[in-house]
Amino acid sequence: MAAPPVQQSHPDDLVRELAGPPGWDLLPTAEPLQLVGPTGEQVGSQLRLPADDVLLDLHRRMVLGRRFDAQATALTRQGRLAVYPSSRGQEACQVTAATVLRPQDWLFPTYRDSVAVVTRGVDPLETLTQFRGDWHTGFDPYAHRVAPQCTPLATNTLHAVGLAHAARLQGQDTVALVLLGDGATSEGDTAEALTCAGVWRAPVVFLVQNNGYAISVPLAKQTAAPSLAHKGVGHGVPGVLVDGNDAAALHAVLTAAVARAAAGGGPTLVEARTYRMEAHTNADDATRYRSAEEVAAWRDRDPITRLECLLTDRGLLDAPAREALSAEAEQLAALVREGTTQEAEADPLALFDHVYAEPTAQLRAQRQLLAEELAAPAGDDR
Ligand SMILES: Cc1ncc(C[n+]2csc(CCOP(=O)(O)OP(=O)(O)O)c2C)c(N)n1
């Protein structure tokens, strides 16, 4: 069957359609924006489908991201990684967040967003450094304009607004995209970041990956708001609600939001409805708070499958291409495995380095005490 003709998007068009005067509506739509449904069918939308090469690139990066994520999860079971928060199921958010940014823009990820970090170009092994228990983040944040993955919830929203505002004051064309979870929207930091971003019209895009849970706390216990995208309204920040498992829709929305921010149009709050298929981390048992039926229902809305169906239907992806991609993903997994066979070497005394430019007397005393304890013969418990 011939593929239906589709409208291909162009960022400039999107900016005109969605971000041009009078700007985005402050209020989000009642239902999430969508371009591609769960079985790969195109759905009517105010958005335009990204170009074929963009869709193929998103699909490839999601497949690689999922393989990387599965390998990292397996490494926690072998004791090779101390902890790893999986983003399986959230690949559409992770991959589009990284690919819509220009080289001069900044990404502010959380612990959940390793796939976004790798997609932005950070070495996969460097990305895993901190999850091996090292004291540093493993990569140079300036090299790829990726901030360290943030564990204290929502603090990265303030970092993103501060950086974006400062860059603009210095006359630089820089947009910051910050990733946060549904739980993080309850933090005061997020409210403060939205307030400042709104007042300063800072070039920031807030992408909330609403995966339904803050560890075991379901969204209904987190907020009474009609949607998390509504949380922008009181701060004068437009809210956009989008299907977080629809990479095409996410790419269209985020491209427009970045372009709008770069053009001086101000911040946007995007809520992406998605689901994490794995537990919160390897230290969590998700079966204690989620039903098997719920997980199965979300498996049917898988972000990779739906794009794969669309691309196959449109004659853009065939079996040999899928096999080649699968081989590429296995190569990536092998690289991650081989790079983590050695124990991470960490000097306990490094704990005290870089805490302050000038260590305090108390820190110096603690460092001395630890050095003596480490130097003492085994069994000496003075
Ligand atoms: C300021 C702060 N408070 C509490 C925690 C403990 N904590 C770690 S993850 C988490 C849940 C976060 O949920 P959400 O923001 O939805 O992100 P997700 O883990 O689902 O990606 C909590 C409460 C923390 N890391 N930082």
mmCIF file of C-alpha atoms and ligand atoms in Angstrom:
data_model
loop_
_atom_site.group_PDB
_atom_site.id
_atom_site.type_symbol
_atom_site.label_atom_id
_atom_site.label_comp_id
_atom_site.label_asym_id
_atom_site.label_seq_id
_atom_site.Cartn_x
_atom_site.Cartn_y
_atom_site.Cartn_z
ATOM 1 C CA MET A 1 0.000 0.000 0.000
ATOM 2 C CA ALA A 2 1.382 3.388 -0.955
ATOM 3 C CA ALA A 3 2.384 5.551 1.963
ATOM 4 C CA PRO A 4 0.138 8.600 2.406
ATOM 5 C CA PRO A 5 1.698 11.923 1.459
ATOM 6 C CA VAL A 6 3.024 13.701 4.490
ATOM 7 C CA GLN A 7 3.896 17.250 5.289
ATOM 8 C CA GLN A 8 7.544 17.537 6.138
ATOM 9 C CA SER A 9 8.574 19.995 8.786
ATOM 10 C CA HIS A 10 11.013 22.827 8.640
ATOM 11 C CA PRO A 11 12.085 24.534 11.854
ATOM 12 C CA ASP A 12 11.342 28.004 10.434
ATOM 13 C CA ASP A 13 7.825 26.938 9.583
ATOM 14 C CA LEU A 14 7.406 25.510 13.025
ATOM 15 C CA VAL A 15 8.563 28.681 14.648
ATOM 16 C CA ARG A 16 6.084 30.630 12.575
ATOM 17 C CA GLU A 17 3.264 28.217 13.301
ATOM 18 C CA LEU A 18 3.870 27.614 16.951
ATOM 19 C CA ALA A 19 6.116 30.348 18.211
ATOM 20 C CA GLY A 20 5.435 33.386 16.088
ATOM 21 C CA PRO A 21 3.341 36.266 17.350
ATOM 22 C CA PRO A 22 1.291 36.102 19.473
ATOM 23 C CA GLY A 23 3.346 33.170 20.752
ATOM 24 C CA TRP A 24 2.390 29.814 22.160
ATOM 25 C CA ASP A 25 -0.765 29.698 24.176
ATOM 26 C CA LEU A 26 -0.015 29.782 27.860
ATOM 27 C CA LEU A 27 -2.408 26.894 28.384
ATOM 28 C CA PRO A 28 -1.534 23.430 27.095
ATOM 29 C CA THR A 29 -3.956 21.318 25.068
ATOM 30 C CA ALA A 30 -6.176 18.959 27.040
ATOM 31 C CA GLU A 31 -4.755 15.905 25.260
ATOM 32 C CA PRO A 32 -1.069 15.306 24.498
ATOM 33 C CA LEU A 33 0.048 16.424 21.020
ATOM 34 C CA GLN A 34 0.778 13.422 18.840
ATOM 35 C CA LEU A 35 2.008 12.692 15.316
ATOM 36 C CA VAL A 36 2.455 8.936 15.371
ATOM 37 C CA GLY A 37 0.117 6.575 17.233
ATOM 38 C CA PRO A 38 1.079 3.402 19.109
ATOM 39 C CA THR A 39 0.939 1.171 16.008
ATOM 40 C CA GLY A 40 2.855 3.572 13.798
ATOM 41 C CA GLU A 41 -0.192 5.252 12.289
ATOM 42 C CA GLN A 42 -0.003 8.954 11.526
ATOM 43 C CA VAL A 43 -2.501 10.982 13.482
ATOM 44 C CA GLY A 44 -3.930 14.397 12.706
ATOM 45 C CA SER A 45 -2.065 17.112 14.541
ATOM 46 C CA GLN A 46 -1.179 20.777 14.395
ATOM 47 C CA LEU A 47 2.425 19.580 14.124
ATOM 48 C CA ARG A 48 4.240 18.522 10.974
ATOM 49 C CA LEU A 49 6.101 15.256 10.621
ATOM 50 C CA PRO A 50 9.893 15.725 10.730
ATOM 51 C CA ALA A 51 11.810 14.958 7.524
ATOM 52 C CA ASP A 52 12.597 11.323 6.646
ATOM 53 C CA ASP A 53 16.300 11.612 7.467
ATOM 54 C CA VAL A 54 15.441 13.071 10.884
ATOM 55 C CA LEU A 55 13.021 10.223 11.625
ATOM 56 C CA LEU A 56 15.614 7.619 10.612
ATOM 57 C CA ASP A 57 18.243 9.298 12.767
ATOM 58 C CA LEU A 58 15.897 9.402 15.775
ATOM 59 C CA HIS A 59 15.096 5.718 15.340
ATOM 60 C CA ARG A 60 18.778 4.755 15.096
ATOM 61 C CA ARG A 61 19.707 6.750 18.176
ATOM 62 C CA MET A 62 16.818 5.274 20.167
ATOM 63 C CA VAL A 63 17.871 1.720 19.264
ATOM 64 C CA LEU A 64 21.486 2.452 20.262
ATOM 65 C CA GLY A 65 20.314 4.202 23.432
ATOM 66 C CA ARG A 66 18.180 1.261 24.479
ATOM 67 C CA ARG A 67 21.043 -1.185 23.978
ATOM 68 C CA PHE A 68 23.391 1.032 25.980
ATOM 69 C CA ASP A 69 20.780 1.268 28.737
ATOM 70 C CA ALA A 70 20.194 -2.503 28.831
ATOM 71 C CA GLN A 71 23.942 -3.114 29.045
ATOM 72 C CA ALA A 72 24.332 -0.611 31.886
ATOM 73 C CA THR A 73 21.452 -2.271 33.766
ATOM 74 C CA ALA A 74 23.111 -5.683 33.298
ATOM 75 C CA LEU A 75 26.395 -4.294 34.641
ATOM 76 C CA THR A 76 24.713 -3.356 37.936
ATOM 77 C CA ARG A 77 23.729 -7.016 38.375
ATOM 78 C CA GLN A 78 27.362 -8.022 37.901
ATOM 79 C CA GLY A 79 28.556 -5.433 40.420
ATOM 80 C CA ARG A 80 30.363 -3.478 37.703
ATOM 81 C CA LEU A 81 28.211 -0.404 38.210
ATOM 82 C CA ALA A 82 27.210 0.721 41.690
ATOM 83 C CA VAL A 83 23.909 2.151 40.508
ATOM 84 C CA TYR A 84 22.168 2.886 37.229
ATOM 85 C CA PRO A 85 18.800 4.606 36.769
ATOM 86 C CA SER A 86 17.371 3.131 33.575
ATOM 87 C CA SER A 87 15.501 5.228 31.032
ATOM 88 C CA ARG A 88 14.108 2.241 29.117
ATOM 89 C CA GLY A 89 10.797 3.396 27.658
ATOM 90 C CA GLN A 90 11.797 7.053 27.768
ATOM 91 C CA GLU A 91 14.092 6.945 24.711
ATOM 92 C CA ALA A 92 11.947 9.325 22.653
ATOM 93 C CA CYS A 93 12.402 12.042 25.294
ATOM 94 C CA GLN A 94 16.090 11.331 25.807
ATOM 95 C CA VAL A 95 17.023 11.269 22.135
ATOM 96 C CA THR A 96 14.986 14.260 21.007
ATOM 97 C CA ALA A 97 16.195 16.377 23.945
ATOM 98 C CA ALA A 98 19.776 15.861 22.792
ATOM 99 C CA THR A 99 19.250 16.090 19.032
ATOM 100 C CA VAL A 100 17.227 19.325 18.894
ATOM 101 C CA LEU A 101 20.072 21.283 20.479
ATOM 102 C CA ARG A 102 22.601 23.208 18.407
ATOM 103 C CA PRO A 103 26.329 22.812 19.204
ATOM 104 C CA GLN A 104 26.374 26.050 21.209
ATOM 105 C CA ASP A 105 23.402 25.039 23.393
ATOM 106 C CA TRP A 106 23.569 23.345 26.798
ATOM 107 C CA LEU A 107 21.896 20.196 28.106
ATOM 108 C CA PHE A 108 21.170 19.905 31.859
ATOM 109 C CA PRO A 109 20.432 16.224 32.527
ATOM 110 C CA THR A 110 19.504 14.280 35.678
ATOM 111 C CA TYR A 111 20.707 10.875 36.871
ATOM 112 C CA ARG A 112 17.970 9.331 34.636
ATOM 113 C CA ASP A 113 19.297 10.846 31.436
ATOM 114 C CA SER A 114 22.429 8.910 30.474
ATOM 115 C CA VAL A 115 20.968 8.095 27.062
ATOM 116 C CA ALA A 116 20.482 11.814 26.381
ATOM 117 C CA VAL A 117 24.081 12.438 27.460
ATOM 118 C CA VAL A 118 25.432 9.719 25.149
ATOM 119 C CA THR A 119 23.226 10.958 22.305
ATOM 120 C CA ARG A 120 24.709 14.426 22.715
ATOM 121 C CA GLY A 121 28.098 12.854 21.945
ATOM 122 C CA VAL A 122 29.648 12.128 25.339
ATOM 123 C CA ASP A 123 31.704 8.939 25.382
ATOM 124 C CA PRO A 124 29.540 6.066 26.746
ATOM 125 C CA LEU A 125 32.238 4.898 29.161
ATOM 126 C CA GLU A 126 32.891 8.417 30.423
ATOM 127 C CA THR A 127 29.137 8.750 30.957
ATOM 128 C CA LEU A 128 29.135 5.703 33.222
ATOM 129 C CA THR A 129 32.064 6.892 35.347
ATOM 130 C CA GLN A 130 30.003 8.364 38.145
ATOM 131 C CA PHE A 131 27.742 5.304 38.255
ATOM 132 C CA ARG A 132 30.838 3.196 38.934
ATOM 133 C CA GLY A 133 31.274 5.139 42.156
ATOM 134 C CA ASP A 134 33.940 7.596 41.124
ATOM 135 C CA TRP A 135 33.984 11.054 42.678
ATOM 136 C CA HIS A 136 33.857 12.950 39.391
ATOM 137 C CA THR A 137 31.457 13.069 36.507
ATOM 138 C CA GLY A 138 33.800 11.383 34.040
ATOM 139 C CA PHE A 139 33.422 13.835 31.181
ATOM 140 C CA ASP A 140 34.310 17.424 30.516
ATOM 141 C CA PRO A 141 31.032 19.366 30.662
ATOM 142 C CA TYR A 142 32.400 22.101 28.406
ATOM 143 C CA ALA A 143 33.458 19.738 25.628
ATOM 144 C CA HIS A 144 29.886 18.834 24.668
ATOM 145 C CA ARG A 145 28.028 21.476 26.633
ATOM 146 C CA VAL A 146 26.476 18.876 28.891
ATOM 147 C CA ALA A 147 26.235 19.693 32.597
ATOM 148 C CA PRO A 148 27.021 16.924 35.107
ATOM 149 C CA GLN A 149 24.072 14.599 35.674
ATOM 150 C CA CYS A 150 22.266 16.062 38.637
ATOM 151 C CA THR A 151 20.998 13.905 41.513
ATOM 152 C CA PRO A 152 19.598 16.599 43.858
ATOM 153 C CA LEU A 153 16.173 17.010 42.273
ATOM 154 C CA ALA A 154 15.391 20.191 40.321
ATOM 155 C CA THR A 155 18.620 21.967 41.173
ATOM 156 C CA ASN A 156 19.526 21.715 37.495
ATOM 157 C CA THR A 157 16.487 23.867 36.589
ATOM 158 C CA LEU A 158 18.150 26.796 38.364
ATOM 159 C CA HIS A 159 21.521 26.009 36.813
ATOM 160 C CA ALA A 160 19.928 26.028 33.343
ATOM 161 C CA VAL A 161 18.118 29.330 33.850
ATOM 162 C CA GLY A 162 21.233 30.936 35.333
ATOM 163 C CA LEU A 163 23.456 29.801 32.486
ATOM 164 C CA ALA A 164 20.985 30.744 29.759
ATOM 165 C CA HIS A 165 20.291 34.179 31.234
ATOM 166 C CA ALA A 166 23.989 34.898 31.786
ATOM 167 C CA ALA A 167 24.845 33.822 28.235
ATOM 168 C CA ARG A 168 22.223 36.165 26.844
ATOM 169 C CA LEU A 169 23.507 39.060 28.952
ATOM 170 C CA GLN A 170 26.911 38.377 27.391
ATOM 171 C CA GLY A 171 25.390 38.544 23.920
ATOM 172 C CA GLN A 172 25.727 34.818 23.211
ATOM 173 C CA ASP A 173 23.177 32.821 21.222
ATOM 174 C CA THR A 174 22.767 29.934 23.690
ATOM 175 C CA VAL A 175 19.706 27.921 24.680
ATOM 176 C CA ALA A 176 19.605 25.648 27.746
ATOM 177 C CA LEU A 177 17.387 22.557 27.797
ATOM 178 C CA VAL A 178 16.809 21.104 31.243
ATOM 179 C CA LEU A 179 15.448 17.622 31.886
ATOM 180 C CA LEU A 180 13.399 16.938 34.992
ATOM 181 C CA GLY A 181 10.967 14.338 36.254
ATOM 182 C CA ASP A 182 7.358 14.676 37.392
ATOM 183 C CA GLY A 183 8.511 14.467 41.021
ATOM 184 C CA ALA A 184 10.984 17.298 40.516
ATOM 185 C CA THR A 185 8.140 19.637 39.520
ATOM 186 C CA SER A 186 7.046 19.580 43.187
ATOM 187 C CA GLU A 187 10.347 21.068 44.306
ATOM 188 C CA GLY A 188 10.584 24.752 45.184
ATOM 189 C CA ASP A 189 13.606 25.032 42.910
ATOM 190 C CA THR A 190 11.436 24.327 39.865
ATOM 191 C CA ALA A 191 8.982 27.083 40.842
ATOM 192 C CA GLU A 192 11.855 29.522 41.362
ATOM 193 C CA ALA A 193 13.447 28.567 38.050
ATOM 194 C CA LEU A 194 10.136 29.041 36.200
ATOM 195 C CA THR A 195 9.582 32.411 37.878
ATOM 196 C CA CYS A 196 13.030 33.697 36.920
ATOM 197 C CA ALA A 197 12.827 32.233 33.407
ATOM 198 C CA GLY A 198 9.456 33.895 32.845
ATOM 199 C CA VAL A 199 10.480 37.302 34.175
ATOM 200 C CA TRP A 200 13.807 37.321 32.340
ATOM 201 C CA ARG A 201 12.390 35.637 29.196
ATOM 202 C CA ALA A 202 15.385 33.361 29.531
ATOM 203 C CA PRO A 203 16.200 31.086 26.569
ATOM 204 C CA VAL A 204 15.363 27.867 28.404
ATOM 205 C CA VAL A 205 13.327 24.795 27.539
ATOM 206 C CA PHE A 206 12.045 22.757 30.486
ATOM 207 C CA LEU A 207 11.344 19.157 29.464
ATOM 208 C CA VAL A 208 9.410 17.277 32.127
ATOM 209 C CA GLN A 209 9.557 13.536 31.546
ATOM 210 C CA ASN A 210 6.358 12.584 33.299
ATOM 211 C CA ASN A 211 6.847 8.855 33.820
ATOM 212 C CA GLY A 212 4.053 8.696 36.371
ATOM 213 C CA TYR A 213 6.125 8.042 39.473
ATOM 214 C CA ALA A 214 8.641 9.667 41.777
ATOM 215 C CA ILE A 215 10.187 6.374 42.862
ATOM 216 C CA SER A 216 7.022 4.793 44.349
ATOM 217 C CA VAL A 217 4.912 7.966 44.642
ATOM 218 C CA PRO A 218 2.311 8.124 41.850
ATOM 219 C CA LEU A 219 1.508 11.398 40.126
ATOM 220 C CA ALA A 220 -1.926 11.634 41.799
ATOM 221 C CA LYS A 221 -0.168 12.037 45.159
ATOM 222 C CA GLN A 222 2.237 14.548 43.681
ATOM 223 C CA THR A 223 -0.108 17.176 42.256
ATOM 224 C CA ALA A 224 -3.751 18.155 41.769
ATOM 225 C CA ALA A 225 -2.916 20.181 38.648
ATOM 226 C CA PRO A 226 -4.760 19.169 35.432
ATOM 227 C CA SER A 227 -1.353 18.552 33.858
ATOM 228 C CA LEU A 228 2.260 19.364 34.661
ATOM 229 C CA ALA A 229 2.355 21.581 31.570
ATOM 230 C CA HIS A 230 -0.195 23.788 33.411
ATOM 231 C CA LYS A 231 2.498 24.565 35.960
ATOM 232 C CA GLY A 232 3.983 27.104 33.550
ATOM 233 C CA VAL A 233 0.868 29.299 33.427
ATOM 234 C CA GLY A 234 1.291 30.984 36.808
ATOM 235 C CA HIS A 235 4.850 31.888 35.875
ATOM 236 C CA GLY A 236 3.955 33.258 32.441
ATOM 237 C CA VAL A 237 5.691 30.323 30.781
ATOM 238 C CA PRO A 238 3.762 28.599 27.953
ATOM 239 C CA GLY A 239 3.027 24.935 28.584
ATOM 240 C CA VAL A 240 2.931 22.248 25.902
ATOM 241 C CA LEU A 241 1.628 18.747 26.537
ATOM 242 C CA VAL A 242 3.008 16.068 24.217
ATOM 243 C CA ASP A 243 3.011 12.289 23.908
ATOM 244 C CA GLY A 244 6.398 11.403 25.395
ATOM 245 C CA ASN A 245 6.622 8.123 23.485
ATOM 246 C CA ASP A 246 6.142 9.825 20.118
ATOM 247 C CA ALA A 247 9.628 10.855 18.982
ATOM 248 C CA ALA A 248 8.253 12.649 15.922
ATOM 249 C CA ALA A 249 5.917 14.880 17.954
ATOM 250 C CA LEU A 250 8.570 15.517 20.579
ATOM 251 C CA HIS A 251 11.109 16.467 17.934
ATOM 252 C CA ALA A 252 8.666 18.909 16.346
ATOM 253 C CA VAL A 253 7.708 20.511 19.675
ATOM 254 C CA LEU A 254 11.232 20.747 21.081
ATOM 255 C CA THR A 255 12.693 22.066 17.819
ATOM 256 C CA ALA A 256 10.133 24.859 17.891
ATOM 257 C CA ALA A 257 10.738 25.529 21.596
ATOM 258 C CA VAL A 258 14.514 25.806 21.068
ATOM 259 C CA ALA A 259 14.047 28.051 18.026
ATOM 260 C CA ARG A 260 11.601 30.208 19.941
ATOM 261 C CA ALA A 261 14.002 30.569 22.865
ATOM 262 C CA ALA A 262 16.896 31.411 20.513
ATOM 263 C CA ALA A 263 14.761 34.048 18.783
ATOM 264 C CA GLY A 264 14.145 35.829 22.106
ATOM 265 C CA GLY A 265 10.642 34.411 22.554
ATOM 266 C CA GLY A 266 11.344 33.161 26.070
ATOM 267 C CA PRO A 267 11.048 29.857 27.910
ATOM 268 C CA THR A 268 8.702 26.922 27.271
ATOM 269 C CA LEU A 269 7.596 24.176 29.638
ATOM 270 C CA VAL A 270 7.043 20.887 27.817
ATOM 271 C CA GLU A 271 5.411 17.959 29.591
ATOM 272 C CA ALA A 272 6.087 14.615 27.901
ATOM 273 C CA ARG A 273 3.847 11.737 29.059
ATOM 274 C CA THR A 274 5.941 8.606 29.177
ATOM 275 C CA TYR A 275 6.779 5.614 31.387
ATOM 276 C CA ARG A 276 9.925 4.050 32.767
ATOM 277 C CA MET A 277 9.761 0.346 31.988
ATOM 278 C CA GLU A 278 12.396 -0.643 34.558
ATOM 279 C CA ALA A 279 12.470 -0.019 38.298
ATOM 280 C CA HIS A 280 13.564 3.402 39.610
ATOM 281 C CA THR A 281 17.134 2.061 39.953
ATOM 282 C CA ASN A 282 18.719 -1.326 40.585
ATOM 283 C CA ALA A 283 17.984 -0.679 44.290
ATOM 284 C CA ASP A 284 14.198 -0.565 43.771
ATOM 285 C CA ASP A 285 11.475 -3.218 43.409
ATOM 286 C CA ALA A 286 8.815 -1.644 41.189
ATOM 287 C CA THR A 287 6.435 -4.618 41.543
ATOM 288 C CA ARG A 288 5.611 -3.296 45.025
ATOM 289 C CA TYR A 289 3.835 -0.245 43.630
ATOM 290 C CA ARG A 290 3.008 -0.947 39.938
ATOM 291 C CA SER A 291 0.765 -3.642 38.479
ATOM 292 C CA ALA A 292 1.871 -5.998 35.709
ATOM 293 C CA GLU A 293 -1.158 -4.831 33.682
ATOM 294 C CA GLU A 294 -0.046 -1.227 33.867
ATOM 295 C CA VAL A 295 3.461 -2.095 32.682
ATOM 296 C CA ALA A 296 2.048 -4.247 29.851
ATOM 297 C CA ALA A 297 -0.204 -1.415 28.671
ATOM 298 C CA TRP A 298 2.800 0.876 28.351
ATOM 299 C CA ARG A 299 4.801 -1.815 26.553
ATOM 300 C CA ASP A 300 2.163 -1.532 23.812
ATOM 301 C CA ARG A 301 3.008 2.153 23.463
ATOM 302 C CA ASP A 302 6.731 1.574 23.022
ATOM 303 C CA PRO A 303 8.479 4.576 21.433
ATOM 304 C CA ILE A 304 10.859 2.546 19.267
ATOM 305 C CA THR A 305 8.257 0.121 17.933
ATOM 306 C CA ARG A 306 5.930 2.872 16.814
ATOM 307 C CA LEU A 307 8.619 4.734 14.867
ATOM 308 C CA GLU A 308 9.849 1.452 13.409
ATOM 309 C CA CYS A 309 6.316 0.676 12.178
ATOM 310 C CA LEU A 310 5.978 4.116 10.600
ATOM 311 C CA LEU A 311 9.366 3.909 8.886
ATOM 312 C CA THR A 312 8.694 0.366 7.640
ATOM 313 C CA ASP A 313 5.239 1.316 6.313
ATOM 314 C CA ARG A 314 6.765 4.249 4.482
ATOM 315 C CA GLY A 315 9.435 2.037 2.894
ATOM 316 C CA LEU A 316 12.279 3.767 4.741
ATOM 317 C CA LEU A 317 13.418 0.849 6.891
ATOM 318 C CA ASP A 318 13.849 -2.732 5.692
ATOM 319 C CA ALA A 319 15.155 -5.957 7.239
ATOM 320 C CA PRO A 320 18.825 -5.492 6.169
ATOM 321 C CA ALA A 321 18.835 -1.952 7.613
ATOM 322 C CA ARG A 322 17.365 -3.258 10.873
ATOM 323 C CA GLU A 323 19.999 -6.006 11.042
ATOM 324 C CA ALA A 324 22.833 -3.533 10.405
ATOM 325 C CA LEU A 325 21.507 -1.309 13.173
ATOM 326 C CA SER A 326 21.226 -4.248 15.522
ATOM 327 C CA ALA A 327 24.881 -5.150 14.818
ATOM 328 C CA GLU A 328 25.908 -1.548 15.524
ATOM 329 C CA ALA A 329 24.041 -1.683 18.839
ATOM 330 C CA GLU A 330 25.823 -4.932 19.788
ATOM 331 C CA GLN A 331 29.172 -3.293 19.051
ATOM 332 C CA LEU A 332 28.281 -0.453 21.391
ATOM 333 C CA ALA A 333 27.293 -2.905 24.132
ATOM 334 C CA ALA A 334 30.570 -4.814 23.696
ATOM 335 C CA LEU A 335 32.517 -1.568 24.008
ATOM 336 C CA VAL A 336 30.701 -0.768 27.259
ATOM 337 C CA ARG A 337 31.312 -4.288 28.627
ATOM 338 C CA GLU A 338 34.997 -4.295 27.700
ATOM 339 C CA GLY A 339 35.520 -0.858 29.207
ATOM 340 C CA THR A 340 34.087 -1.845 32.567
ATOM 341 C CA THR A 341 35.918 -5.125 33.220
ATOM 342 C CA GLN A 342 38.578 -3.351 35.301
ATOM 343 C CA GLU A 343 37.700 -2.214 38.810
ATOM 344 C CA ALA A 344 37.310 1.555 39.021
ATOM 345 C CA GLU A 345 40.277 2.984 40.898
ATOM 346 C CA ALA A 346 39.331 5.570 43.462
ATOM 347 C CA ASP A 347 41.553 7.153 46.088
ATOM 348 C CA PRO A 348 39.464 7.614 49.282
ATOM 349 C CA LEU A 349 41.440 10.740 50.107
ATOM 350 C CA ALA A 350 40.204 12.363 46.882
ATOM 351 C CA LEU A 351 36.957 12.807 48.803
ATOM 352 C CA PHE A 352 38.433 15.969 50.269
ATOM 353 C CA ASP A 353 39.748 17.449 47.031
ATOM 354 C CA HIS A 354 37.882 20.292 45.356
ATOM 355 C CA VAL A 355 35.396 20.752 48.231
ATOM 356 C CA TYR A 356 36.706 24.277 48.761
ATOM 357 C CA ALA A 357 39.449 26.190 46.944
ATOM 358 C CA GLU A 358 41.079 26.496 50.395
ATOM 359 C CA PRO A 359 40.239 23.484 52.613
ATOM 360 C CA THR A 360 38.923 24.377 56.068
ATOM 361 C CA ALA A 361 40.829 23.367 59.216
ATOM 362 C CA GLN A 362 38.125 20.785 59.952
ATOM 363 C CA LEU A 363 38.441 19.193 56.513
ATOM 364 C CA ARG A 364 42.225 19.117 56.814
ATOM 365 C CA ALA A 365 41.911 17.331 60.187
ATOM 366 C CA GLN A 366 39.429 14.804 58.771
ATOM 367 C CA ARG A 367 41.687 14.152 55.804
ATOM 368 C CA GLN A 368 44.641 13.543 58.143
ATOM 369 C CA LEU A 369 42.574 11.121 60.251
ATOM 370 C CA LEU A 370 41.504 9.122 57.194
ATOM 371 C CA ALA A 371 45.074 9.057 55.848
ATOM 372 C CA GLU A 372 46.272 7.596 59.177
ATOM 373 C CA GLU A 373 43.505 5.008 59.203
ATOM 374 C CA LEU A 374 44.306 3.941 55.646
ATOM 375 C CA ALA A 375 48.008 3.684 56.474
ATOM 376 C CA ALA A 376 47.416 1.626 59.644
ATOM 377 C CA PRO A 377 48.040 -2.128 59.347
ATOM 378 C CA ALA A 378 44.961 -4.260 58.688
ATOM 379 C CA GLY A 379 43.202 -5.180 61.932
ATOM 380 C CA ASP A 380 44.553 -2.123 63.737
ATOM 381 C CA ASP A 381 41.324 -0.466 64.944
ATOM 382 C CA ARG A 382 42.729 2.217 67.198
HETATM 383 C C1 LIG B 1 16.216 17.345 46.631
HETATM 384 C C2 LIG B 1 16.033 15.847 46.608
HETATM 385 N N1 LIG B 1 15.086 15.283 47.375
HETATM 386 C C3 LIG B 1 14.921 13.946 47.364
HETATM 387 C C4 LIG B 1 15.717 13.150 46.584
HETATM 388 C C5 LIG B 1 15.528 11.627 46.594
HETATM 389 N N2 LIG B 1 14.975 11.185 45.310
HETATM 390 C C6 LIG B 1 15.782 10.650 44.379
HETATM 391 S S1 LIG B 1 14.955 10.267 42.974
HETATM 392 C C7 LIG B 1 13.495 10.787 43.616
HETATM 393 C C8 LIG B 1 12.236 10.713 42.795
HETATM 394 C C9 LIG B 1 12.309 11.602 41.597
HETATM 395 O O1 LIG B 1 11.223 11.414 40.746
HETATM 396 P P1 LIG B 1 11.065 12.192 39.402
HETATM 397 O O2 LIG B 1 11.454 13.621 39.556
HETATM 398 O O3 LIG B 1 9.706 11.924 38.888
HETATM 399 O O4 LIG B 1 12.173 11.566 38.450
HETATM 400 P P2 LIG B 1 12.392 10.062 37.939
HETATM 401 O O5 LIG B 1 13.282 9.392 38.956
HETATM 402 O O6 LIG B 1 11.068 9.408 37.801
HETATM 403 O O7 LIG B 1 13.096 10.205 36.646
HETATM 404 C C10 LIG B 1 13.662 11.244 44.922
HETATM 405 C C11 LIG B 1 12.581 11.770 45.774
HETATM 406 C C12 LIG B 1 16.703 13.777 45.799
HETATM 407 N N3 LIG B 1 17.505 13.087 44.986
HETATM 408 N N4 LIG B 1 16.836 15.131 45.815
#
